Amino acid sequence: MGMGSWAGGVIPTLTVRMARASNPRGTAAMWVRDHLDGLFTDEDFADWFPADGRKGLSPAQLALVSVLQFAENLTDRQAADAVRCRLDWKYCLGLELDDPGFDYSVLSEFRDRMADGDRADRLLAVMVARLVDAGLVKQRGRIRTDSTHVLAAVRRLNRAELVAETLRLALDALALHADDWLSGLVTQGWVERYGRPVRYDRLPRGKEAVLEFVLQVGEDGLRLLHALYQDDTPPRLRDLRTVQVLRQVWIQQYWFDDQGRLGWRGPKSTRDRASRRSSTQRNTGKTETDGRPDPTAARVPWASVEIVTPHDPDARYSRKLTAGGNREWIGYRDHQSEACSETGANVIVQVVTRPATEQDIDALDLIHTGLTGQGLQPDEHVVDGGYTTPDSIHHAAQRWGIALLGPVRDDPRAADHPGFSKQDFHIDWQTRTLTCPHGVTSPPWKPTLGDGHARLSVLFPRKACRECADRLACTGNVEGKGRHIFLLPQAQQEIQTRVRHEQTTDEWRRRFALRAGCEATVSETVHAHGLRNCRYRGTAKTHVQHVLTAAGTNITRLSQRPDRQHRPGTPFHRLCKRLAS
C-alpha cells in the first residue's frame, strides 16, 4: 500500500467553531495543532511506504493519532473512537465533523511499520526537532537520564511449563504451515500433552512424576528437531521463529550424559554453584564425585541469554536490590533521557529499550550515540550511580565530549576500617610508586586486571607495615601482611579521587539535585501513561511503546504549561503575573 496524504492542512471552519465552543480553554490535542502545526508531515515518512499501489491513510495523521493515544493511555479502539467522535481530535487532525475516521486495526499496522529498524527513534527525533524549532527545547544544555523496569506481557512459567509450552507453540506453528508434514510425526499422547496451553494445575503431581513428564517432553522435542533438520525437510520450517526458540530452549534446559541419555539440567541456583567450581572442572566437564560430565556446568552466561517464556523470547528475568528489598521481574529496562535546561521545557528527547539483564552503565554508549546523532549532545549529562564509574566518566569525556555528572562508589574500606583510605596515599606517577601517610614508599606497582579493566597493583613491604603503629587501622588484618592497594590508570584515578572529594561538598549536591526530576518523569510515564506494563511482545514493539509513551508525555507536559495559550495557570500563578506587571 502506498503512502496516503494528509488533507488536514486547513481546519474546516465548522470544526473550529464547534471545538472552540466546546473547549474554550483548549486541550492537549488542540495545543499540538495551534503551536506545532500538527507536529508531523507526510514527508517525514516517505521511506516507510512503497511509491506504487493503492494509497492508504496519511502516515502523519496516524503518527499524530498514535502520540495522542499514548498521551491519554487509550487502547486502539478508544483512539479510533476519539478520531470519530471527539471535537478536539478532529480539530487537531483537521477533519470535517462528519468524517467517519478509520478502523482501529490501522493503528496496529502502523506500529508494525514503526518497529522496523530505527523508525521509532526517528519519529521521536522528528518530534524533538519540531520542539527545538519552536524554541521549546535547547540543543546544547543539560540532560538527565534514569531507567526503570518494564514488565513483559506474559505470565511467569516454571521450567516444566516452559519446555512443554515451547514445544506446544512450535507444533501449532508447524500445523499451520505444514500440517501434512507434521501429521507423520504425531504420536499417541501428543494431543493430551500439547493439545491445549500448559498450566501448572495440569502438570503431574510429585517431583518424580514431573521429572518423568519433562523427560518425555524432551524426547518429543528431540524427535521433532531431528525431523526438522533432515535434508528432505523444507528449510522454511526450520526458519520459523517458534522452531528456533524450541532449539534454543532445548539447548538451555537439556543435556546428554556419557551414555547419550537425555537429562534435565539442574535449577539455576545449582548452575550458579557449578559455575564457581575450579577452572579444571569447568574445562574438563568432570565432577569430583562420580567422574561423569556435570549436568549443571554453566557454559554460557545464562541470565543474559536464557529464554524464560516462549511467548516473548526477548524478555529476560532480572533481579536488583532496592531500598524495599529485592525486585524481580521478567521483561526489559527503559532508559529515558530528558532535557532539563533552565529556560526550555523538560521533555523526553530519547528512549533506549534494553534487556532486563543489561546494567544501566552498559546502555550509556547507546544513549550518547543517539543524543549526538540528534544534535542534542549535552554539555552535562546528569545520571545516578548505576551509570557512573571513573571509566565511564573518562570515556564520555574523551569520546563524546560530554561531562558525566554522577556519584562514584565510595572507598569500600571507609565504612569497615575508619583508618587510612586510598585517598590518604600520595601517588607518584613518574616513579610509579605510592607513599603512605607515615612516609613509607612502595616498590613500583605492577599492571594487572580487575573486572576485565586495566588496574595497577601496589603492595607495600610486609616488614614496614608490621612495624607500623597504625597497622590494624591501615591494613585491617592481624597477620602482618603489607597494605595492598589497587590503582586505576592515571586519568581514571584522578577522576575517582576528584569526584569522591566533590560529592561530599554542598556545591556538588546542589548540582546533582537536578537528577531528582528523573524520578518524577518515571512516575509520570508509569502511572499516567502505562509504561510499566508492556502492551506488546518483543523488543522492537516494546521500544515502539516506549517511544510513543515518551512522545505522549511530552505533549501532555507542554500543553499544561502555565504560559500556554487558552489555559492560564493556577489562581496563585495569575496573581503573581499581575503583581509582576
XYZ file of C-alpha atoms in Angstrom:
581
model
C 0.000 0.000 0.000
C 1.380 3.398 -0.964
C 1.632 6.426 1.260
C -1.520 8.493 1.592
C -1.672 12.249 2.004
C -2.975 14.445 4.777
C -5.820 16.676 3.730
C -5.863 18.466 7.085
C -3.742 21.464 6.122
C -6.631 23.835 6.807
C -9.077 23.109 9.611
C -12.711 23.274 8.429
C -14.496 26.373 9.727
C -17.326 24.466 11.380
C -14.823 22.176 13.155
C -13.002 25.221 14.534
C -16.229 26.826 15.774
C -17.512 23.679 17.442
C -14.167 22.740 19.002
C -13.630 26.246 20.408
C -17.164 26.410 21.712
C -16.966 23.073 23.476
C -13.337 23.517 24.677
C -12.794 27.234 25.284
C -9.649 26.589 27.344
C -8.276 24.134 24.808
C -6.960 20.588 25.180
C -3.637 18.870 24.591
C -4.717 17.857 21.085
C -5.725 21.419 20.215
C -2.427 22.727 21.629
C -0.494 20.478 19.233
C -2.369 21.924 16.274
C -2.068 25.540 17.411
C 1.590 25.529 18.452
C 3.248 22.786 16.399
C 1.094 22.875 13.243
C 0.138 19.219 13.573
C 3.663 18.089 14.577
C 4.307 15.713 11.629
C 4.228 15.908 7.841
C 3.843 13.103 5.315
C 7.366 13.762 4.030
C 8.731 12.587 7.395
C 7.570 9.057 6.496
C 8.411 8.958 2.791
C 10.614 5.843 3.084
C 8.048 3.895 5.109
C 5.776 3.141 2.139
C 6.220 1.983 -1.472
C 5.829 4.505 -4.236
C 3.148 2.497 -6.089
C -0.013 0.715 -5.028
C -3.314 1.909 -3.643
C -2.951 4.938 -1.431
C -3.644 4.422 2.239
C -4.171 6.753 5.148
C -1.772 9.597 5.819
C 1.192 8.391 7.949
C 1.483 11.834 9.527
C -2.130 11.570 10.642
C -1.604 8.048 12.027
C 1.574 9.118 13.820
C -0.224 12.038 15.444
C -3.137 9.807 16.485
C -0.665 7.306 17.973
C 1.019 10.029 20.033
C -2.328 11.340 21.305
C -3.396 7.767 22.044
C -0.426 7.208 24.357
C -0.745 10.683 25.843
C -4.169 9.648 27.153
C -3.279 5.948 27.616
C -6.023 4.713 25.265
C -6.486 1.387 23.531
C -6.623 1.185 19.735
C -10.426 1.013 19.780
C -10.666 4.021 22.094
C -8.262 6.026 19.933
C -10.232 5.227 16.770
C -13.438 6.250 18.561
C -11.791 9.516 19.632
C -10.939 10.317 16.000
C -14.540 9.678 15.024
C -16.316 11.336 17.960
C -14.163 13.933 19.741
C -14.151 17.514 18.540
C -10.683 18.378 19.845
C -9.138 15.439 17.969
C -10.952 16.426 14.767
C -9.595 19.960 15.290
C -6.062 18.610 15.707
C -6.329 16.397 12.632
C -8.160 18.993 10.503
C -11.179 16.749 9.853
C -14.757 17.565 8.959
C -17.318 16.940 11.681
C -18.862 14.099 9.691
C -15.545 12.382 8.957
C -16.000 8.642 9.847
C -12.368 8.104 10.841
C -10.798 4.700 10.280
C -10.810 1.161 11.627
C -8.808 0.646 14.810
C -6.684 -2.123 13.237
C -4.899 0.521 11.138
C -3.037 1.678 14.253
C -1.601 -1.794 14.829
C -0.393 -1.944 11.229
C 1.245 1.461 11.619
C 3.094 0.328 14.761
C 4.346 -2.712 12.838
C 5.933 -0.298 10.372
C 7.398 1.702 13.260
C 9.033 -1.434 14.684
C 11.157 -1.827 11.547
C 14.738 -0.702 12.129
C 15.225 2.691 13.773
C 11.932 4.218 12.616
C 10.598 4.653 16.156
C 13.701 6.602 17.178
C 13.425 8.727 14.052
C 9.803 9.560 14.859
C 10.810 10.832 18.315
C 13.737 12.698 16.752
C 11.349 14.452 14.340
C 9.152 15.472 17.245
C 12.108 16.822 19.233
C 13.336 18.713 16.155
C 9.924 20.411 15.890
C 10.159 21.363 19.561
C 13.645 22.769 19.013
C 12.385 24.849 16.077
C 9.553 26.122 18.274
C 12.090 27.205 20.915
C 10.802 24.731 23.494
C 13.966 22.593 23.717
C 17.585 23.748 23.895
C 20.053 21.751 21.813
C 23.128 22.205 23.983
C 22.319 22.125 27.659
C 21.806 19.647 30.447
C 20.198 16.228 30.100
C 19.331 13.753 32.825
C 18.776 10.032 32.394
C 17.235 7.311 34.509
C 15.973 3.782 33.927
C 13.002 1.788 35.125
C 11.930 -1.831 34.873
C 9.193 -2.844 32.444
C 7.117 -6.000 32.818
C 6.652 -8.204 29.768
C 3.102 -9.079 28.681
C 3.489 -12.710 29.718
C 2.808 -14.866 32.723
C 5.653 -16.388 34.689
C 6.340 -20.062 33.905
C 8.145 -22.697 35.901
C 10.701 -24.755 33.978
C 8.344 -27.665 33.360
C 5.739 -25.311 31.900
C 8.457 -23.618 29.854
C 9.599 -26.694 27.932
C 6.097 -28.063 27.373
C 4.662 -24.717 26.277
C 7.638 -24.124 23.957
C 7.002 -27.425 22.204
C 3.264 -26.738 22.018
C 3.804 -23.390 20.264
C 6.224 -24.983 17.792
C 3.667 -27.695 16.975
C 0.947 -25.086 16.483
C 3.122 -23.141 14.044
C 4.082 -26.274 12.114
C 0.447 -27.403 11.935
C -0.419 -24.025 10.444
C 2.351 -24.043 7.809
C 2.836 -27.763 7.056
C 0.109 -29.928 8.532
C 0.728 -32.777 6.080
C 4.412 -32.942 7.031
C 3.641 -32.828 10.764
C 0.914 -35.477 10.659
C 3.510 -38.188 10.081
C 5.280 -37.344 13.343
C 2.369 -37.111 15.733
C 2.381 -39.979 18.243
C -0.014 -41.157 20.907
C -0.051 -38.812 23.879
C 0.879 -35.641 21.984
C -2.717 -34.434 21.926
C -3.031 -34.867 25.674
C 0.294 -33.163 26.410
C 0.262 -30.374 23.814
C -3.349 -30.047 22.674
C -4.033 -27.067 24.941
C -1.984 -24.448 26.838
C 0.247 -25.921 29.534
C -0.517 -24.693 33.037
C 0.747 -25.575 36.480
C -2.528 -27.150 37.554
C -2.375 -29.524 34.559
C 1.110 -30.847 35.332
C 1.629 -34.184 37.106
C 1.892 -34.085 40.872
C 5.071 -35.078 42.664
C 8.737 -34.487 41.928
C 9.322 -37.838 40.236
C 6.196 -37.533 38.111
C 7.181 -34.032 36.971
C 10.687 -35.233 36.078
C 9.250 -38.109 34.054
C 6.915 -35.671 32.264
C 9.746 -33.251 31.480
C 11.990 -36.011 30.107
C 9.123 -37.230 27.921
C 8.669 -33.676 26.612
C 12.408 -33.565 25.933
C 12.264 -36.773 23.917
C 9.276 -35.456 21.942
C 11.099 -32.233 21.200
C 14.239 -34.058 20.083
C 12.200 -36.240 17.748
C 10.648 -33.133 16.196
C 14.008 -31.335 15.868
C 15.672 -34.355 14.260
C 12.879 -34.482 11.682
C 13.095 -30.758 11.014
C 16.813 -30.918 10.268
C 16.609 -33.752 7.759
C 17.725 -32.942 4.214
C 14.273 -33.549 2.738
C 12.519 -31.168 5.161
C 11.566 -27.782 3.660
C 14.051 -25.196 5.007
C 11.256 -22.718 5.633
C 10.039 -24.864 8.523
C 13.387 -24.635 10.293
C 13.318 -20.855 9.964
C 10.049 -20.460 11.862
C 10.558 -18.338 14.978
C 8.914 -20.889 17.263
C 11.173 -23.660 15.916
C 14.282 -21.599 16.580
C 13.039 -20.861 20.090
C 12.451 -24.597 20.591
C 16.024 -25.358 19.574
C 17.465 -22.742 21.953
C 15.311 -23.809 24.887
C 16.305 -27.459 24.429
C 19.987 -26.481 24.454
C 19.485 -24.458 27.627
C 17.303 -26.939 29.517
C 18.553 -30.408 28.471
C 21.896 -32.232 28.269
C 23.327 -35.635 27.344
C 25.475 -37.788 29.638
C 28.370 -40.053 28.581
C 25.941 -42.812 27.601
C 23.945 -40.445 25.394
C 20.958 -40.360 27.739
C 18.844 -37.230 27.805
C 18.799 -35.380 31.122
C 17.212 -32.250 32.521
C 19.574 -29.594 33.755
C 19.536 -28.641 37.411
C 17.875 -25.441 38.662
C 19.595 -22.112 38.176
C 20.930 -21.995 41.735
C 22.739 -25.297 41.118
C 24.149 -23.996 37.845
C 25.419 -20.922 39.665
C 27.199 -23.083 42.217
C 28.675 -25.150 39.405
C 29.985 -22.008 37.714
C 32.072 -21.259 40.790
C 33.989 -24.557 40.649
C 37.646 -24.729 39.730
C 38.712 -23.939 36.193
C 39.940 -27.521 35.819
C 36.469 -28.887 36.490
C 34.862 -26.403 34.117
C 37.316 -27.206 31.348
C 37.133 -30.989 31.701
C 33.419 -31.214 32.489
C 34.119 -33.676 35.346
C 32.891 -33.669 38.923
C 34.807 -34.755 41.984
C 32.198 -37.350 42.926
C 31.499 -39.725 40.081
C 33.640 -38.593 37.140
C 30.583 -38.142 34.897
C 30.010 -34.957 32.903
C 28.496 -32.304 35.103
C 24.864 -31.671 34.007
C 24.782 -28.288 35.709
C 28.059 -26.838 34.419
C 27.379 -23.242 33.376
C 28.990 -22.984 29.936
C 27.166 -19.812 28.885
C 26.163 -16.589 30.661
C 22.732 -17.953 31.475
C 20.911 -14.859 32.697
C 21.684 -12.803 29.592
C 20.539 -15.424 27.058
C 18.187 -17.768 28.897
C 14.684 -17.829 27.405
C 12.175 -17.785 30.245
C 8.983 -17.805 28.182
C 8.343 -18.837 24.553
C 5.615 -16.200 24.237
C 8.209 -13.405 24.381
C 11.679 -14.868 23.729
C 13.299 -11.429 24.070
C 12.110 -10.965 27.662
C 14.636 -11.766 30.377
C 14.493 -12.468 34.087
C 16.326 -9.973 36.258
C 16.656 -9.034 39.893
C 18.043 -5.948 41.559
C 18.428 -4.754 45.122
C 16.271 -1.739 46.026
C 15.527 0.162 49.208
C 12.450 -2.016 49.695
C 14.310 -5.292 49.127
C 14.914 -7.455 46.053
C 12.875 -6.642 42.962
C 12.351 -9.476 40.480
C 10.752 -9.146 37.079
C 10.618 -10.586 33.567
C 10.836 -8.028 30.809
C 13.006 -5.072 29.855
C 14.649 -1.838 31.023
C 13.608 1.561 29.694
C 16.160 4.397 29.749
C 14.617 7.870 29.469
C 16.766 10.916 28.697
C 15.155 14.245 29.472
C 16.200 17.797 28.595
C 16.327 19.886 31.753
C 17.676 23.312 30.856
C 16.627 26.304 32.940
C 14.967 28.090 30.027
C 13.489 25.249 27.948
C 10.801 22.719 28.743
C 11.573 19.420 30.448
C 10.768 16.948 27.667
C 11.949 13.410 26.955
C 14.316 13.591 23.994
C 15.481 9.986 23.733
C 14.428 6.473 24.769
C 16.539 3.313 24.854
C 14.986 -0.130 25.435
C 17.325 -2.871 26.627
C 17.026 -6.399 28.070
C 16.307 -6.586 31.772
C 19.656 -8.249 32.466
C 21.705 -5.415 30.960
C 23.039 -2.994 33.554
C 22.482 0.747 33.254
C 26.115 1.536 32.543
C 26.109 -0.796 29.518
C 23.469 1.376 27.821
C 25.420 4.618 28.269
C 27.207 4.464 24.913
C 23.911 3.853 23.077
C 22.389 6.849 24.855
C 25.278 9.129 23.918
C 25.279 7.852 20.339
C 21.575 8.659 19.990
C 21.832 12.092 21.590
C 24.785 13.032 19.401
C 23.004 11.806 16.271
C 20.009 14.017 17.116
C 22.212 17.074 17.616
C 21.324 17.080 21.317
C 24.775 16.293 22.700
C 24.605 17.813 26.194
C 27.192 19.932 27.936
C 26.439 17.995 31.112
C 24.723 14.634 31.499
C 23.267 14.018 34.971
C 22.845 10.341 35.921
C 22.730 8.187 39.029
C 25.383 5.819 40.339
C 24.245 2.984 38.077
C 25.765 4.784 35.077
C 28.963 6.193 36.585
C 32.401 4.779 37.196
C 35.730 6.534 36.650
C 35.998 4.570 33.387
C 32.589 5.725 32.098
C 33.219 9.355 33.100
C 36.568 9.324 31.294
C 35.124 7.567 28.218
C 32.207 10.013 27.926
C 34.565 12.989 28.077
C 37.105 11.587 25.622
C 34.780 10.102 23.011
C 31.709 12.309 23.192
C 32.898 15.489 24.885
C 30.168 15.064 27.499
C 30.682 15.870 31.177
C 29.071 12.988 33.071
C 27.771 14.128 36.457
C 27.018 11.355 38.913
C 28.358 9.726 42.075
C 31.128 7.168 42.043
C 31.381 4.387 44.573
C 32.940 5.396 47.877
C 36.018 3.600 49.127
C 34.604 0.285 50.446
C 37.142 0.344 53.288
C 35.827 3.652 54.622
C 32.850 2.075 56.405
C 34.631 -1.029 57.735
C 38.030 0.476 58.523
C 37.990 4.096 59.679
C 41.751 4.285 59.163
C 43.628 5.293 56.036
C 41.863 5.091 52.664
C 43.398 5.220 49.206
C 42.981 8.985 49.124
C 45.411 9.322 52.068
C 48.307 7.921 49.998
C 50.471 10.051 47.720
C 50.765 8.803 44.139
C 53.958 9.444 42.174
C 53.098 8.722 38.548
C 56.693 9.297 37.423
C 58.327 6.709 39.661
C 55.199 4.506 39.694
C 55.156 4.331 43.480
C 52.781 5.067 46.365
C 53.752 6.734 49.627
C 51.747 6.074 52.794
C 50.891 8.759 55.428
C 53.881 7.587 57.515
C 56.304 8.168 54.664
C 56.859 4.562 53.563
C 57.236 4.265 49.786
C 56.075 1.152 47.979
C 58.026 -0.737 45.328
C 56.962 0.121 41.746
C 53.439 -1.090 41.046
C 52.599 -3.885 38.644
C 49.952 -3.860 35.910
C 47.049 -6.249 36.466
C 43.392 -6.714 35.580
C 40.324 -6.055 37.696
C 36.848 -6.840 36.352
C 38.380 -7.022 32.899
C 39.846 -3.500 33.112
C 43.445 -2.371 33.454
C 44.498 -1.822 37.065
C 47.740 -1.158 38.962
C 48.631 -3.420 41.886
C 50.594 -1.766 44.721
C 51.923 -3.938 47.562
C 53.772 -2.361 50.496
C 56.653 -4.269 52.161
C 55.412 -6.623 54.858
C 58.205 -5.622 57.247
C 57.385 -1.914 57.060
C 53.654 -2.485 57.655
C 54.287 -4.959 60.512
C 56.327 -2.352 62.403
C 53.809 0.478 61.797
C 51.793 1.673 64.803
C 48.715 2.171 62.610
C 48.911 -1.282 61.008
C 45.475 -2.512 62.095
C 43.750 0.730 61.068
C 45.543 0.695 57.713
C 45.798 -2.935 56.593
C 42.843 -4.245 58.581
C 44.493 -7.613 59.258
C 46.328 -9.243 62.150
C 48.639 -11.455 60.095
C 51.190 -8.757 59.474
C 50.686 -8.591 55.700
C 51.575 -5.437 53.829
C 48.903 -2.995 52.625
C 47.627 -3.912 49.155
C 46.064 -1.153 47.023
C 44.680 -1.211 43.504
C 45.003 1.961 41.453
C 43.243 2.867 38.238
C 45.145 4.217 35.230
C 46.181 7.813 35.812
C 43.280 9.562 34.079
C 40.639 7.382 35.749
C 42.365 7.506 39.146
C 42.421 11.286 39.083
C 38.719 11.304 38.195
C 37.907 8.915 41.050
C 39.861 10.993 43.574
C 38.312 14.247 42.372
C 34.701 13.017 42.276
C 34.944 11.274 45.650
C 36.016 14.572 47.133
C 33.495 16.704 45.221
C 30.472 14.560 46.060
C 30.929 15.366 49.746
C 30.507 19.109 49.118
C 27.287 21.119 49.184
C 28.010 22.613 45.765
C 28.132 19.162 44.129
C 24.969 18.064 45.928
C 23.193 21.183 44.684
C 24.157 20.457 41.075
C 23.290 16.781 41.377
C 19.873 17.571 42.895
C 18.699 18.205 39.332
C 18.647 14.428 38.795
C 15.702 14.087 41.194
C 13.418 15.194 38.378
C 14.032 11.815 36.709
C 12.049 10.140 39.455
C 9.060 12.361 38.673
C 9.382 11.577 34.962
C 9.461 7.831 35.608
C 6.454 8.130 37.925
C 4.515 10.139 35.328
C 5.194 7.744 32.466
C 4.385 4.725 34.642
C 1.228 5.894 36.387
C -0.287 8.280 33.839
C 0.752 6.589 30.603
C 1.045 2.881 31.461
C 4.762 2.426 30.837
C 5.306 -0.269 33.466
C 3.354 -2.995 31.633
C 4.164 -3.943 28.049
C 1.259 -3.785 25.629
C 3.134 -5.841 23.053
C 5.725 -8.607 22.870
C 9.281 -8.449 21.578
C 11.975 -5.822 21.950
C 11.084 -3.926 18.767
C 7.392 -3.429 19.577
C 8.150 -2.743 23.238
C 10.504 0.026 22.103
C 7.720 1.464 19.935
C 5.529 1.619 23.041
C 8.285 3.394 24.978
C 8.822 5.941 22.211
C 5.116 6.716 21.846
C 4.785 6.958 25.627
C 7.630 9.480 25.715
C 6.071 11.476 22.875
C 2.664 11.441 24.563
C 4.204 12.519 27.870
C 5.870 15.458 26.133
C 2.563 16.590 24.626
C 0.827 16.382 27.998
C 3.578 18.351 29.730
C 3.848 21.068 27.134
C 0.103 21.569 26.866
C -0.173 22.038 30.633
C 2.492 24.739 30.948
C 1.123 27.824 32.757
C 2.036 30.163 29.889
C 0.215 28.133 27.226
C -2.483 29.818 25.186
C -6.145 29.304 26.202
C -5.155 27.810 29.563
C -3.975 30.256 32.243
C -2.133 28.973 35.280
C -3.415 28.482 38.799
C -5.058 31.392 40.657
C -1.823 31.968 42.554
C 0.161 31.987 39.295
C -2.200 34.553 37.783
C -1.827 36.682 40.934
C 1.958 36.594 40.613
C 1.754 37.665 36.977
C -0.428 40.650 37.930
C 1.981 41.674 40.675
C 4.935 41.388 38.316
C 3.252 43.609 35.733
